[in-house]
């Protein structure tokens, strides 16, 4: 039996969204393949009978399960699925040291560990398991789907390719060897400074005040993470942010290289006006290229929607479509 670490998890309801009376909620712990204990919220439809399909949910990148992923999980539980919203390794209430770092490998494993956990739970049909990744965890979800054949259906919402944005910058504006090398020099200088200091310096989360000439998506992030709409005290984006070197390894890993080999179903949802829309459009094109498995892949663009609209705006998030997709492929 894998041993879970004792974590200090909050017992009271501290989400950014109201509690539903249609589902039962409880805190659970599970362990990934690296021995890190993950904290999660499990949502189950009230009066559930028999074995139900299950969905593991994570994201956005720098958020916690009390924000968007919990909202998605609770809403899908209202629609008949057992759901699991978890904090990825090194963040939120989950374990792992040092804090506030990310890894394309370990965070892909976090999704697969959630599948491990769900397959063993009473009331879950282990042959009907899906995953859902929001923002940067959309990319991790595709990575997991390319590796874990137990995942029968994958949904990404407002997906970020964290390997691409770290290596190339926004809109690929820094896609050159010289630009990457300059970033590597600075990050490795920071590693030396951190080691001398004996602690990791935070990069800072979403800005407290939006500069007048900042890109519109910076204001969108501020309006979510820094206001009562989405602020949470454990959210990196709402507070001190990732460590300055916390995402360094993403620069070296083409995380989505094998998504064209995903046999099972994938639905990618993105806002048409989102600054990040090119991530989903390009990834979907790559996934559909040179593969026999095109009939169960879909790209859905939401007219007029920006990146953060798909975080919590339930009148914009296409939950009916997401439910229909999971119902069709988690049979």
PDB file of C-alpha atoms in Angstrom:
ATOM      1  CA  UNK A   1       0.000   0.000   0.000  1.00  0.00           C
ATOM      2  CA  UNK A   2       1.458   3.362  -0.997  1.00  0.00           C
ATOM      3  CA  UNK A   3       1.851   5.626   2.008  1.00  0.00           C
ATOM      4  CA  UNK A   4       0.444   9.152   1.847  1.00  0.00           C
ATOM      5  CA  UNK A   5       2.166  12.013   3.583  1.00  0.00           C
ATOM      6  CA  UNK A   6       0.193  13.754   6.291  1.00  0.00           C
ATOM      7  CA  UNK A   7      -0.878  17.077   4.806  1.00  0.00           C
ATOM      8  CA  UNK A   8      -2.495  20.061   6.453  1.00  0.00           C
ATOM      9  CA  UNK A   9      -5.647  20.388   4.366  1.00  0.00           C
ATOM     10  CA  UNK A  10      -8.464  22.829   5.002  1.00  0.00           C
ATOM     11  CA  UNK A  11     -11.702  21.261   6.160  1.00  0.00           C
ATOM     12  CA  UNK A  12     -14.056  24.188   5.630  1.00  0.00           C
ATOM     13  CA  UNK A  13     -15.391  25.292   2.255  1.00  0.00           C
ATOM     14  CA  UNK A  14     -12.949  27.928   0.957  1.00  0.00           C
ATOM     15  CA  UNK A  15     -13.638  27.914  -2.790  1.00  0.00           C
ATOM     16  CA  UNK A  16     -14.112  30.893  -5.092  1.00  0.00           C
ATOM     17  CA  UNK A  17     -17.484  29.442  -6.143  1.00  0.00           C
ATOM     18  CA  UNK A  18     -20.569  28.487  -4.089  1.00  0.00           C
ATOM     19  CA  UNK A  19     -21.074  24.958  -2.838  1.00  0.00           C
ATOM     20  CA  UNK A  20     -23.611  22.894  -4.758  1.00  0.00           C
ATOM     21  CA  UNK A  21     -26.381  21.068  -2.956  1.00  0.00           C
ATOM     22  CA  UNK A  22     -26.535  18.539  -5.794  1.00  0.00           C
ATOM     23  CA  UNK A  23     -23.233  16.819  -5.011  1.00  0.00           C
ATOM     24  CA  UNK A  24     -21.324  15.369  -2.087  1.00  0.00           C
ATOM     25  CA  UNK A  25     -17.835  16.750  -1.470  1.00  0.00           C
ATOM     26  CA  UNK A  26     -14.846  15.411   0.466  1.00  0.00           C
ATOM     27  CA  UNK A  27     -11.093  15.917   0.679  1.00  0.00           C
ATOM     28  CA  UNK A  28      -8.903  13.004  -0.446  1.00  0.00           C
ATOM     29  CA  UNK A  29      -5.184  12.277  -0.784  1.00  0.00           C
ATOM     30  CA  UNK A  30      -3.294  10.159  -3.312  1.00  0.00           C
ATOM     31  CA  UNK A  31       0.351   9.517  -4.203  1.00  0.00           C
ATOM     32  CA  UNK A  32       2.130   9.918  -7.517  1.00  0.00           C
ATOM     33  CA  UNK A  33       4.931   7.745  -8.872  1.00  0.00           C
ATOM     34  CA  UNK A  34       7.545  10.066  -7.371  1.00  0.00           C
ATOM     35  CA  UNK A  35       6.147   9.583  -3.876  1.00  0.00           C
ATOM     36  CA  UNK A  36       4.548  13.039  -3.696  1.00  0.00           C
ATOM     37  CA  UNK A  37       1.202  13.172  -1.919  1.00  0.00           C
ATOM     38  CA  UNK A  38      -1.449  15.168  -3.751  1.00  0.00           C
ATOM     39  CA  UNK A  39      -4.452  16.837  -2.144  1.00  0.00           C
ATOM     40  CA  UNK A  40      -7.758  16.803  -3.996  1.00  0.00           C
ATOM     41  CA  UNK A  41     -11.462  17.524  -3.736  1.00  0.00           C
ATOM     42  CA  UNK A  42     -13.717  14.669  -4.803  1.00  0.00           C
ATOM     43  CA  UNK A  43     -17.224  15.519  -5.995  1.00  0.00           C
ATOM     44  CA  UNK A  44     -19.882  12.802  -6.266  1.00  0.00           C
ATOM     45  CA  UNK A  45     -23.487  13.179  -7.475  1.00  0.00           C
ATOM     46  CA  UNK A  46     -25.891  12.880  -4.563  1.00  0.00           C
ATOM     47  CA  UNK A  47     -27.623   9.501  -4.355  1.00  0.00           C
ATOM     48  CA  UNK A  48     -25.179   8.063  -6.922  1.00  0.00           C
ATOM     49  CA  UNK A  49     -25.869   4.419  -7.719  1.00  0.00           C
ATOM     50  CA  UNK A  50     -23.693   1.844  -9.400  1.00  0.00           C
ATOM     51  CA  UNK A  51     -20.334   2.551 -10.978  1.00  0.00           C
ATOM     52  CA  UNK A  52     -20.000   5.952 -12.624  1.00  0.00           C
ATOM     53  CA  UNK A  53     -17.524   7.448 -15.090  1.00  0.00           C
ATOM     54  CA  UNK A  54     -14.909   9.683 -13.476  1.00  0.00           C
ATOM     55  CA  UNK A  55     -12.934  12.772 -14.520  1.00  0.00           C
ATOM     56  CA  UNK A  56      -9.713  14.204 -13.044  1.00  0.00           C
ATOM     57  CA  UNK A  57      -9.394  17.994 -13.354  1.00  0.00           C
ATOM     58  CA  UNK A  58      -6.458  20.408 -12.909  1.00  0.00           C
ATOM     59  CA  UNK A  59      -5.449  23.955 -13.801  1.00  0.00           C
ATOM     60  CA  UNK A  60      -4.970  26.731 -14.632  1.00  0.00           C
ATOM     61  CA  UNK A  61      -1.194  27.065 -14.428  1.00  0.00           C
ATOM     62  CA  UNK A  62      -0.504  28.757 -11.096  1.00  0.00           C
ATOM     63  CA  UNK A  63      -4.035  28.241  -9.749  1.00  0.00           C
ATOM     64  CA  UNK A  64      -5.382  25.900  -7.071  1.00  0.00           C
ATOM     65  CA  UNK A  65      -8.280  23.464  -6.894  1.00  0.00           C
ATOM     66  CA  UNK A  66     -10.348  26.032  -5.016  1.00  0.00           C
ATOM     67  CA  UNK A  67     -10.513  28.106  -8.207  1.00  0.00           C
ATOM     68  CA  UNK A  68     -11.355  27.035 -11.778  1.00  0.00           C
ATOM     69  CA  UNK A  69     -10.655  23.300 -11.598  1.00  0.00           C
ATOM     70  CA  UNK A  70     -12.988  22.930  -8.638  1.00  0.00           C
ATOM     71  CA  UNK A  71     -15.724  24.818 -10.460  1.00  0.00           C
ATOM     72  CA  UNK A  72     -15.389  22.531 -13.487  1.00  0.00           C
ATOM     73  CA  UNK A  73     -15.283  19.445 -11.269  1.00  0.00           C
ATOM     74  CA  UNK A  74     -18.346  20.389  -9.209  1.00  0.00           C
ATOM     75  CA  UNK A  75     -20.346  21.326 -12.311  1.00  0.00           C
ATOM     76  CA  UNK A  76     -19.544  18.028 -14.035  1.00  0.00           C
ATOM     77  CA  UNK A  77     -20.445  16.137 -10.856  1.00  0.00           C
ATOM     78  CA  UNK A  78     -23.849  17.841 -10.984  1.00  0.00           C
ATOM     79  CA  UNK A  79     -24.148  16.288 -14.436  1.00  0.00           C
ATOM     80  CA  UNK A  80     -23.528  12.739 -13.284  1.00  0.00           C
ATOM     81  CA  UNK A  81     -19.757  12.206 -13.151  1.00  0.00           C
ATOM     82  CA  UNK A  82     -17.492  11.485 -10.200  1.00  0.00           C
ATOM     83  CA  UNK A  83     -14.832  14.180 -10.369  1.00  0.00           C
ATOM     84  CA  UNK A  84     -11.478  14.877  -8.769  1.00  0.00           C
ATOM     85  CA  UNK A  85      -9.986  18.401  -8.709  1.00  0.00           C
ATOM     86  CA  UNK A  86      -6.396  18.232  -7.492  1.00  0.00           C
ATOM     87  CA  UNK A  87      -3.520  20.529  -6.641  1.00  0.00           C
ATOM     88  CA  UNK A  88      -0.460  19.578  -8.713  1.00  0.00           C
ATOM     89  CA  UNK A  89       2.822  18.648  -7.024  1.00  0.00           C
ATOM     90  CA  UNK A  90       4.640  21.433  -5.147  1.00  0.00           C
ATOM     91  CA  UNK A  91       1.583  23.726  -5.114  1.00  0.00           C
ATOM     92  CA  UNK A  92      -1.546  24.418  -3.083  1.00  0.00           C
ATOM     93  CA  UNK A  93      -2.268  21.848  -0.410  1.00  0.00           C
ATOM     94  CA  UNK A  94      -0.299  19.104  -2.178  1.00  0.00           C
ATOM     95  CA  UNK A  95       3.109  17.946  -1.018  1.00  0.00           C
ATOM     96  CA  UNK A  96       6.528  18.147  -2.617  1.00  0.00           C
ATOM     97  CA  UNK A  97       9.623  20.218  -1.962  1.00  0.00           C
ATOM     98  CA  UNK A  98      10.723  22.803  -2.915  1.00  0.00           C
ATOM     99  CA  UNK A  99       7.508  24.720  -3.232  1.00  0.00           C
ATOM    100  CA  UNK A 100       6.213  26.596  -6.257  1.00  0.00           C
ATOM    101  CA  UNK A 101       8.001  24.724  -9.035  1.00  0.00           C
ATOM    102  CA  UNK A 102       6.592  22.932 -12.077  1.00  0.00           C
ATOM    103  CA  UNK A 103       7.807  20.065 -14.230  1.00  0.00           C
ATOM    104  CA  UNK A 104       6.578  18.750 -17.603  1.00  0.00           C
ATOM    105  CA  UNK A 105       7.357  15.237 -16.384  1.00  0.00           C
ATOM    106  CA  UNK A 106       6.081  15.332 -12.806  1.00  0.00           C
ATOM    107  CA  UNK A 107       2.955  17.293 -13.688  1.00  0.00           C
ATOM    108  CA  UNK A 108       2.102  14.849 -16.486  1.00  0.00           C
ATOM    109  CA  UNK A 109       2.557  12.135 -13.862  1.00  0.00           C
ATOM    110  CA  UNK A 110       0.164  13.983 -11.533  1.00  0.00           C
ATOM    111  CA  UNK A 111      -2.657  13.396 -14.034  1.00  0.00           C
ATOM    112  CA  UNK A 112      -1.694   9.739 -14.408  1.00  0.00           C
ATOM    113  CA  UNK A 113      -1.577   9.329 -10.617  1.00  0.00           C
ATOM    114  CA  UNK A 114      -5.086  10.775 -10.443  1.00  0.00           C
ATOM    115  CA  UNK A 115      -6.142   8.054 -12.887  1.00  0.00           C
ATOM    116  CA  UNK A 116      -4.421   5.459 -10.658  1.00  0.00           C
ATOM    117  CA  UNK A 117      -6.436   6.726  -7.714  1.00  0.00           C
ATOM    118  CA  UNK A 118      -9.756   6.846  -9.519  1.00  0.00           C
ATOM    119  CA  UNK A 119      -9.433   3.326 -10.937  1.00  0.00           C
ATOM    120  CA  UNK A 120      -9.290   1.958  -7.382  1.00  0.00           C
ATOM    121  CA  UNK A 121     -12.192   3.902  -5.880  1.00  0.00           C
ATOM    122  CA  UNK A 122     -15.490   2.249  -5.074  1.00  0.00           C
ATOM    123  CA  UNK A 123     -18.218   3.677  -7.244  1.00  0.00           C
ATOM    124  CA  UNK A 124     -15.884   4.483 -10.154  1.00  0.00           C
ATOM    125  CA  UNK A 125     -15.966   2.497 -13.382  1.00  0.00           C
ATOM    126  CA  UNK A 126     -12.232   2.116 -14.022  1.00  0.00           C
ATOM    127  CA  UNK A 127     -12.841   1.631 -17.733  1.00  0.00           C
ATOM    128  CA  UNK A 128     -14.571   5.013 -18.054  1.00  0.00           C
ATOM    129  CA  UNK A 129     -12.063   7.622 -16.924  1.00  0.00           C
ATOM    130  CA  UNK A 130     -11.399  11.012 -18.478  1.00  0.00           C
ATOM    131  CA  UNK A 131      -9.282  14.037 -17.671  1.00  0.00           C
ATOM    132  CA  UNK A 132      -9.743  17.787 -18.084  1.00  0.00           C
ATOM    133  CA  UNK A 133      -6.928  20.340 -18.113  1.00  0.00           C
ATOM    134  CA  UNK A 134      -7.360  24.111 -17.986  1.00  0.00           C
ATOM    135  CA  UNK A 135      -4.760  26.599 -19.286  1.00  0.00           C
ATOM    136  CA  UNK A 136      -1.245  25.175 -18.729  1.00  0.00           C
ATOM    137  CA  UNK A 137      -2.713  21.943 -17.426  1.00  0.00           C
ATOM    138  CA  UNK A 138      -4.434  21.544 -20.769  1.00  0.00           C
ATOM    139  CA  UNK A 139      -0.982  20.900 -22.214  1.00  0.00           C
ATOM    140  CA  UNK A 140      -0.196  18.498 -19.370  1.00  0.00           C
ATOM    141  CA  UNK A 141      -3.511  16.717 -20.051  1.00  0.00           C
ATOM    142  CA  UNK A 142      -2.557  16.169 -23.697  1.00  0.00           C
ATOM    143  CA  UNK A 143       0.829  14.894 -22.575  1.00  0.00           C
ATOM    144  CA  UNK A 144      -0.846  12.441 -20.207  1.00  0.00           C
ATOM    145  CA  UNK A 145      -3.368  11.334 -22.848  1.00  0.00           C
ATOM    146  CA  UNK A 146      -0.498  10.552 -25.230  1.00  0.00           C
ATOM    147  CA  UNK A 147       1.072   8.313 -22.575  1.00  0.00           C
ATOM    148  CA  UNK A 148      -1.790   6.790 -20.562  1.00  0.00           C
ATOM    149  CA  UNK A 149      -4.091   4.517 -22.577  1.00  0.00           C
ATOM    150  CA  UNK A 150      -6.501   4.267 -19.628  1.00  0.00           C
ATOM    151  CA  UNK A 151      -7.619   7.846 -20.332  1.00  0.00           C
ATOM    152  CA  UNK A 152     -10.613   7.371 -22.613  1.00  0.00           C
ATOM    153  CA  UNK A 153     -11.543  11.031 -23.124  1.00  0.00           C
ATOM    154  CA  UNK A 154      -9.591  14.272 -22.678  1.00  0.00           C
ATOM    155  CA  UNK A 155     -10.887  17.840 -22.625  1.00  0.00           C
ATOM    156  CA  UNK A 156      -8.644  20.898 -22.698  1.00  0.00           C
ATOM    157  CA  UNK A 157      -9.998  24.349 -21.944  1.00  0.00           C
ATOM    158  CA  UNK A 158      -8.148  27.534 -22.953  1.00  0.00           C
ATOM    159  CA  UNK A 159      -4.983  25.412 -23.346  1.00  0.00           C
ATOM    160  CA  UNK A 160      -1.442  26.740 -22.920  1.00  0.00           C
ATOM    161  CA  UNK A 161       1.584  24.884 -24.291  1.00  0.00           C
ATOM    162  CA  UNK A 162       3.958  25.696 -21.431  1.00  0.00           C
ATOM    163  CA  UNK A 163       6.954  24.200 -23.212  1.00  0.00           C
ATOM    164  CA  UNK A 164       6.425  26.424 -26.236  1.00  0.00           C
ATOM    165  CA  UNK A 165       5.790  29.650 -24.339  1.00  0.00           C
ATOM    166  CA  UNK A 166       8.814  29.133 -22.096  1.00  0.00           C
ATOM    167  CA  UNK A 167      11.110  28.325 -25.009  1.00  0.00           C
ATOM    168  CA  UNK A 168       9.732  30.794 -27.576  1.00  0.00           C
ATOM    169  CA  UNK A 169       8.037  33.533 -25.553  1.00  0.00           C
ATOM    170  CA  UNK A 170       4.532  34.839 -26.226  1.00  0.00           C
ATOM    171  CA  UNK A 171       3.471  34.567 -29.859  1.00  0.00           C
ATOM    172  CA  UNK A 172       6.880  32.954 -30.591  1.00  0.00           C
ATOM    173  CA  UNK A 173       8.479  36.421 -30.455  1.00  0.00           C
ATOM    174  CA  UNK A 174      11.612  34.995 -28.779  1.00  0.00           C
ATOM    175  CA  UNK A 175      11.947  31.906 -30.940  1.00  0.00           C
ATOM    176  CA  UNK A 176      15.682  32.019 -31.575  1.00  0.00           C
ATOM    177  CA  UNK A 177      18.765  30.353 -30.168  1.00  0.00           C
ATOM    178  CA  UNK A 178      20.117  33.704 -28.998  1.00  0.00           C
ATOM    179  CA  UNK A 179      16.936  34.590 -27.107  1.00  0.00           C
ATOM    180  CA  UNK A 180      16.772  31.198 -25.451  1.00  0.00           C
ATOM    181  CA  UNK A 181      20.445  31.315 -24.541  1.00  0.00           C
ATOM    182  CA  UNK A 182      20.055  34.725 -22.928  1.00  0.00           C
ATOM    183  CA  UNK A 183      17.142  33.420 -20.815  1.00  0.00           C
ATOM    184  CA  UNK A 184      19.173  30.373 -19.799  1.00  0.00           C
ATOM    185  CA  UNK A 185      22.061  32.570 -18.665  1.00  0.00           C
ATOM    186  CA  UNK A 186      19.772  34.622 -16.441  1.00  0.00           C
ATOM    187  CA  UNK A 187      18.012  31.586 -14.961  1.00  0.00           C
ATOM    188  CA  UNK A 188      21.278  29.850 -14.168  1.00  0.00           C
ATOM    189  CA  UNK A 189      22.640  32.995 -12.530  1.00  0.00           C
ATOM    190  CA  UNK A 190      19.478  32.963 -10.427  1.00  0.00           C
ATOM    191  CA  UNK A 191      20.082  29.333  -9.483  1.00  0.00           C
ATOM    192  CA  UNK A 192      23.487  30.319  -8.099  1.00  0.00           C
ATOM    193  CA  UNK A 193      21.997  33.242  -6.163  1.00  0.00           C
ATOM    194  CA  UNK A 194      19.248  31.018  -4.748  1.00  0.00           C
ATOM    195  CA  UNK A 195      21.684  28.337  -3.637  1.00  0.00           C
ATOM    196  CA  UNK A 196      23.889  30.895  -1.907  1.00  0.00           C
ATOM    197  CA  UNK A 197      20.847  32.390  -0.170  1.00  0.00           C
ATOM    198  CA  UNK A 198      19.453  28.989   0.778  1.00  0.00           C
ATOM    199  CA  UNK A 199      16.013  29.830  -0.582  1.00  0.00           C
ATOM    200  CA  UNK A 200      14.248  30.225  -3.902  1.00  0.00           C
ATOM    201  CA  UNK A 201      13.265  33.713  -4.978  1.00  0.00           C
ATOM    202  CA  UNK A 202       9.655  34.076  -6.157  1.00  0.00           C
ATOM    203  CA  UNK A 203       9.033  35.623  -9.550  1.00  0.00           C
ATOM    204  CA  UNK A 204       5.868  37.412  -8.454  1.00  0.00           C
ATOM    205  CA  UNK A 205       2.323  36.551  -9.442  1.00  0.00           C
ATOM    206  CA  UNK A 206      -0.139  38.620 -11.439  1.00  0.00           C
ATOM    207  CA  UNK A 207       0.658  42.338 -11.113  1.00  0.00           C
ATOM    208  CA  UNK A 208      -1.057  44.342  -8.383  1.00  0.00           C
ATOM    209  CA  UNK A 209      -1.697  47.269 -10.731  1.00  0.00           C
ATOM    210  CA  UNK A 210      -2.007  46.909 -14.481  1.00  0.00           C
ATOM    211  CA  UNK A 211       0.234  49.294 -16.448  1.00  0.00           C
ATOM    212  CA  UNK A 212      -1.649  51.523 -18.868  1.00  0.00           C
ATOM    213  CA  UNK A 213       0.030  50.025 -21.940  1.00  0.00           C
ATOM    214  CA  UNK A 214      -0.046  46.395 -20.775  1.00  0.00           C
ATOM    215  CA  UNK A 215      -1.469  43.772 -23.181  1.00  0.00           C
ATOM    216  CA  UNK A 216      -5.185  43.197 -22.682  1.00  0.00           C
ATOM    217  CA  UNK A 217      -4.663  39.681 -21.365  1.00  0.00           C
ATOM    218  CA  UNK A 218      -2.679  41.044 -18.398  1.00  0.00           C
ATOM    219  CA  UNK A 219      -5.793  42.972 -17.394  1.00  0.00           C
ATOM    220  CA  UNK A 220      -7.880  39.815 -17.913  1.00  0.00           C
ATOM    221  CA  UNK A 221      -5.588  37.895 -15.546  1.00  0.00           C
ATOM    222  CA  UNK A 222      -5.728  40.728 -13.011  1.00  0.00           C
ATOM    223  CA  UNK A 223      -9.521  40.818 -13.142  1.00  0.00           C
ATOM    224  CA  UNK A 224      -9.600  37.155 -12.211  1.00  0.00           C
ATOM    225  CA  UNK A 225      -6.677  36.489  -9.869  1.00  0.00           C
ATOM    226  CA  UNK A 226      -6.488  39.820  -8.039  1.00  0.00           C
ATOM    227  CA  UNK A 227     -10.178  40.499  -7.395  1.00  0.00           C
ATOM    228  CA  UNK A 228     -12.828  38.734  -5.286  1.00  0.00           C
ATOM    229  CA  UNK A 229     -13.933  36.991  -8.497  1.00  0.00           C
ATOM    230  CA  UNK A 230     -11.020  34.541  -8.342  1.00  0.00           C
ATOM    231  CA  UNK A 231      -8.505  35.492  -5.649  1.00  0.00           C
ATOM    232  CA  UNK A 232      -7.356  32.678  -3.379  1.00  0.00           C
ATOM    233  CA  UNK A 233      -4.655  32.872  -0.690  1.00  0.00           C
ATOM    234  CA  UNK A 234      -2.976  29.642  -1.855  1.00  0.00           C
ATOM    235  CA  UNK A 235      -2.972  30.537  -5.558  1.00  0.00           C
ATOM    236  CA  UNK A 236       0.481  31.338  -6.936  1.00  0.00           C
ATOM    237  CA  UNK A 237      -0.951  33.690  -9.547  1.00  0.00           C
ATOM    238  CA  UNK A 238      -2.908  35.565  -6.882  1.00  0.00           C
ATOM    239  CA  UNK A 239       0.180  35.975  -4.699  1.00  0.00           C
ATOM    240  CA  UNK A 240       3.969  35.479  -4.936  1.00  0.00           C
ATOM    241  CA  UNK A 241       4.016  33.438  -8.133  1.00  0.00           C
ATOM    242  CA  UNK A 242       6.291  30.603  -9.202  1.00  0.00           C
ATOM    243  CA  UNK A 243       9.959  30.538  -8.234  1.00  0.00           C
ATOM    244  CA  UNK A 244      12.082  32.484 -10.716  1.00  0.00           C
ATOM    245  CA  UNK A 245      13.592  29.202 -11.947  1.00  0.00           C
ATOM    246  CA  UNK A 246      10.435  27.184 -11.282  1.00  0.00           C
ATOM    247  CA  UNK A 247       9.619  26.530 -14.958  1.00  0.00           C
ATOM    248  CA  UNK A 248      13.155  26.218 -16.336  1.00  0.00           C
ATOM    249  CA  UNK A 249      12.956  22.623 -17.561  1.00  0.00           C
ATOM    250  CA  UNK A 250       9.968  23.401 -19.784  1.00  0.00           C
ATOM    251  CA  UNK A 251      12.389  25.085 -22.185  1.00  0.00           C
ATOM    252  CA  UNK A 252      13.983  21.733 -23.080  1.00  0.00           C
ATOM    253  CA  UNK A 253      10.936  19.468 -23.367  1.00  0.00           C
ATOM    254  CA  UNK A 254       8.714  19.285 -26.490  1.00  0.00           C
ATOM    255  CA  UNK A 255       5.835  18.055 -24.331  1.00  0.00           C
ATOM    256  CA  UNK A 256       3.289  17.759 -27.147  1.00  0.00           C
ATOM    257  CA  UNK A 257       5.528  15.892 -29.590  1.00  0.00           C
ATOM    258  CA  UNK A 258       3.485  12.664 -29.575  1.00  0.00           C
ATOM    259  CA  UNK A 259      -0.074  13.977 -29.331  1.00  0.00           C
ATOM    260  CA  UNK A 260      -0.669  12.749 -32.891  1.00  0.00           C
ATOM    261  CA  UNK A 261      -0.495   9.251 -31.407  1.00  0.00           C
ATOM    262  CA  UNK A 262      -3.449   9.747 -29.040  1.00  0.00           C
ATOM    263  CA  UNK A 263      -5.958   7.056 -30.028  1.00  0.00           C
ATOM    264  CA  UNK A 264      -8.703   8.071 -27.614  1.00  0.00           C
ATOM    265  CA  UNK A 265     -11.068  11.039 -27.799  1.00  0.00           C
ATOM    266  CA  UNK A 266      -9.963  14.668 -27.385  1.00  0.00           C
ATOM    267  CA  UNK A 267     -12.029  17.869 -27.257  1.00  0.00           C
ATOM    268  CA  UNK A 268     -10.112  21.166 -27.278  1.00  0.00           C
ATOM    269  CA  UNK A 269     -12.085  24.273 -26.248  1.00  0.00           C
ATOM    270  CA  UNK A 270     -10.730  27.789 -26.647  1.00  0.00           C
ATOM    271  CA  UNK A 271     -11.951  31.355 -26.754  1.00  0.00           C
ATOM    272  CA  UNK A 272     -11.837  32.777 -30.250  1.00  0.00           C
ATOM    273  CA  UNK A 273     -10.474  36.123 -28.944  1.00  0.00           C
ATOM    274  CA  UNK A 274      -8.034  34.579 -26.447  1.00  0.00           C
ATOM    275  CA  UNK A 275      -4.401  35.636 -26.809  1.00  0.00           C
ATOM    276  CA  UNK A 276      -3.566  31.963 -26.266  1.00  0.00           C
ATOM    277  CA  UNK A 277      -5.832  30.575 -28.991  1.00  0.00           C
ATOM    278  CA  UNK A 278      -2.884  29.784 -31.256  1.00  0.00           C
ATOM    279  CA  UNK A 279      -1.745  27.115 -28.789  1.00  0.00           C
ATOM    280  CA  UNK A 280      -4.922  25.080 -29.273  1.00  0.00           C
ATOM    281  CA  UNK A 281      -5.187  25.699 -32.993  1.00  0.00           C
ATOM    282  CA  UNK A 282      -1.605  24.590 -33.647  1.00  0.00           C
ATOM    283  CA  UNK A 283      -1.775  21.633 -31.259  1.00  0.00           C
ATOM    284  CA  UNK A 284      -5.030  20.454 -32.829  1.00  0.00           C
ATOM    285  CA  UNK A 285      -3.423  20.648 -36.270  1.00  0.00           C
ATOM    286  CA  UNK A 286      -0.465  18.606 -35.039  1.00  0.00           C
ATOM    287  CA  UNK A 287      -2.784  16.065 -33.422  1.00  0.00           C
ATOM    288  CA  UNK A 288      -4.736  15.586 -36.644  1.00  0.00           C
ATOM    289  CA  UNK A 289      -1.673  15.254 -38.876  1.00  0.00           C
ATOM    290  CA  UNK A 290      -0.425  11.821 -39.953  1.00  0.00           C
ATOM    291  CA  UNK A 291      -2.846   9.858 -37.782  1.00  0.00           C
ATOM    292  CA  UNK A 292      -5.654   7.385 -38.339  1.00  0.00           C
ATOM    293  CA  UNK A 293      -7.499   8.610 -35.244  1.00  0.00           C
ATOM    294  CA  UNK A 294      -9.199  11.795 -36.432  1.00  0.00           C
ATOM    295  CA  UNK A 295     -12.879  10.882 -36.037  1.00  0.00           C
ATOM    296  CA  UNK A 296     -12.878  11.365 -32.252  1.00  0.00           C
ATOM    297  CA  UNK A 297     -10.994  14.689 -32.146  1.00  0.00           C
ATOM    298  CA  UNK A 298     -12.737  18.087 -31.968  1.00  0.00           C
ATOM    299  CA  UNK A 299     -11.735  21.751 -31.738  1.00  0.00           C
ATOM    300  CA  UNK A 300     -14.411  24.116 -30.430  1.00  0.00           C
ATOM    301  CA  UNK A 301     -13.808  27.877 -30.618  1.00  0.00           C
ATOM    302  CA  UNK A 302     -16.095  30.033 -28.477  1.00  0.00           C
ATOM    303  CA  UNK A 303     -17.021  33.247 -30.371  1.00  0.00           C
ATOM    304  CA  UNK A 304     -15.897  36.455 -28.669  1.00  0.00           C
ATOM    305  CA  UNK A 305     -14.403  34.702 -25.614  1.00  0.00           C
ATOM    306  CA  UNK A 306     -11.005  35.635 -24.160  1.00  0.00           C
ATOM    307  CA  UNK A 307      -8.668  33.362 -22.220  1.00  0.00           C
ATOM    308  CA  UNK A 308     -10.067  33.927 -18.725  1.00  0.00           C
ATOM    309  CA  UNK A 309     -13.715  33.781 -19.808  1.00  0.00           C
ATOM    310  CA  UNK A 310     -13.310  30.002 -19.752  1.00  0.00           C
ATOM    311  CA  UNK A 311     -12.030  30.073 -16.182  1.00  0.00           C
ATOM    312  CA  UNK A 312     -15.327  30.713 -14.437  1.00  0.00           C
ATOM    313  CA  UNK A 313     -18.009  32.254 -16.650  1.00  0.00           C
ATOM    314  CA  UNK A 314     -20.535  29.451 -16.628  1.00  0.00           C
ATOM    315  CA  UNK A 315     -22.651  31.160 -19.288  1.00  0.00           C
ATOM    316  CA  UNK A 316     -19.656  30.969 -21.665  1.00  0.00           C
ATOM    317  CA  UNK A 317     -18.009  27.673 -20.711  1.00  0.00           C
ATOM    318  CA  UNK A 318     -19.722  25.072 -22.977  1.00  0.00           C
ATOM    319  CA  UNK A 319     -20.659  22.630 -20.238  1.00  0.00           C
ATOM    320  CA  UNK A 320     -23.441  21.095 -22.336  1.00  0.00           C
ATOM    321  CA  UNK A 321     -20.934  20.228 -25.050  1.00  0.00           C
ATOM    322  CA  UNK A 322     -18.369  18.963 -22.541  1.00  0.00           C
ATOM    323  CA  UNK A 323     -21.003  16.760 -20.886  1.00  0.00           C
ATOM    324  CA  UNK A 324     -22.126  15.392 -24.247  1.00  0.00           C
ATOM    325  CA  UNK A 325     -18.510  14.642 -25.216  1.00  0.00           C
ATOM    326  CA  UNK A 326     -17.753  12.740 -22.012  1.00  0.00           C
ATOM    327  CA  UNK A 327     -21.073  10.904 -22.136  1.00  0.00           C
ATOM    328  CA  UNK A 328     -20.345   9.761 -25.694  1.00  0.00           C
ATOM    329  CA  UNK A 329     -16.795   8.567 -25.097  1.00  0.00           C
ATOM    330  CA  UNK A 330     -16.943   7.349 -21.496  1.00  0.00           C
ATOM    331  CA  UNK A 331     -19.268   4.472 -22.303  1.00  0.00           C
TER     332      UNK A 331
END
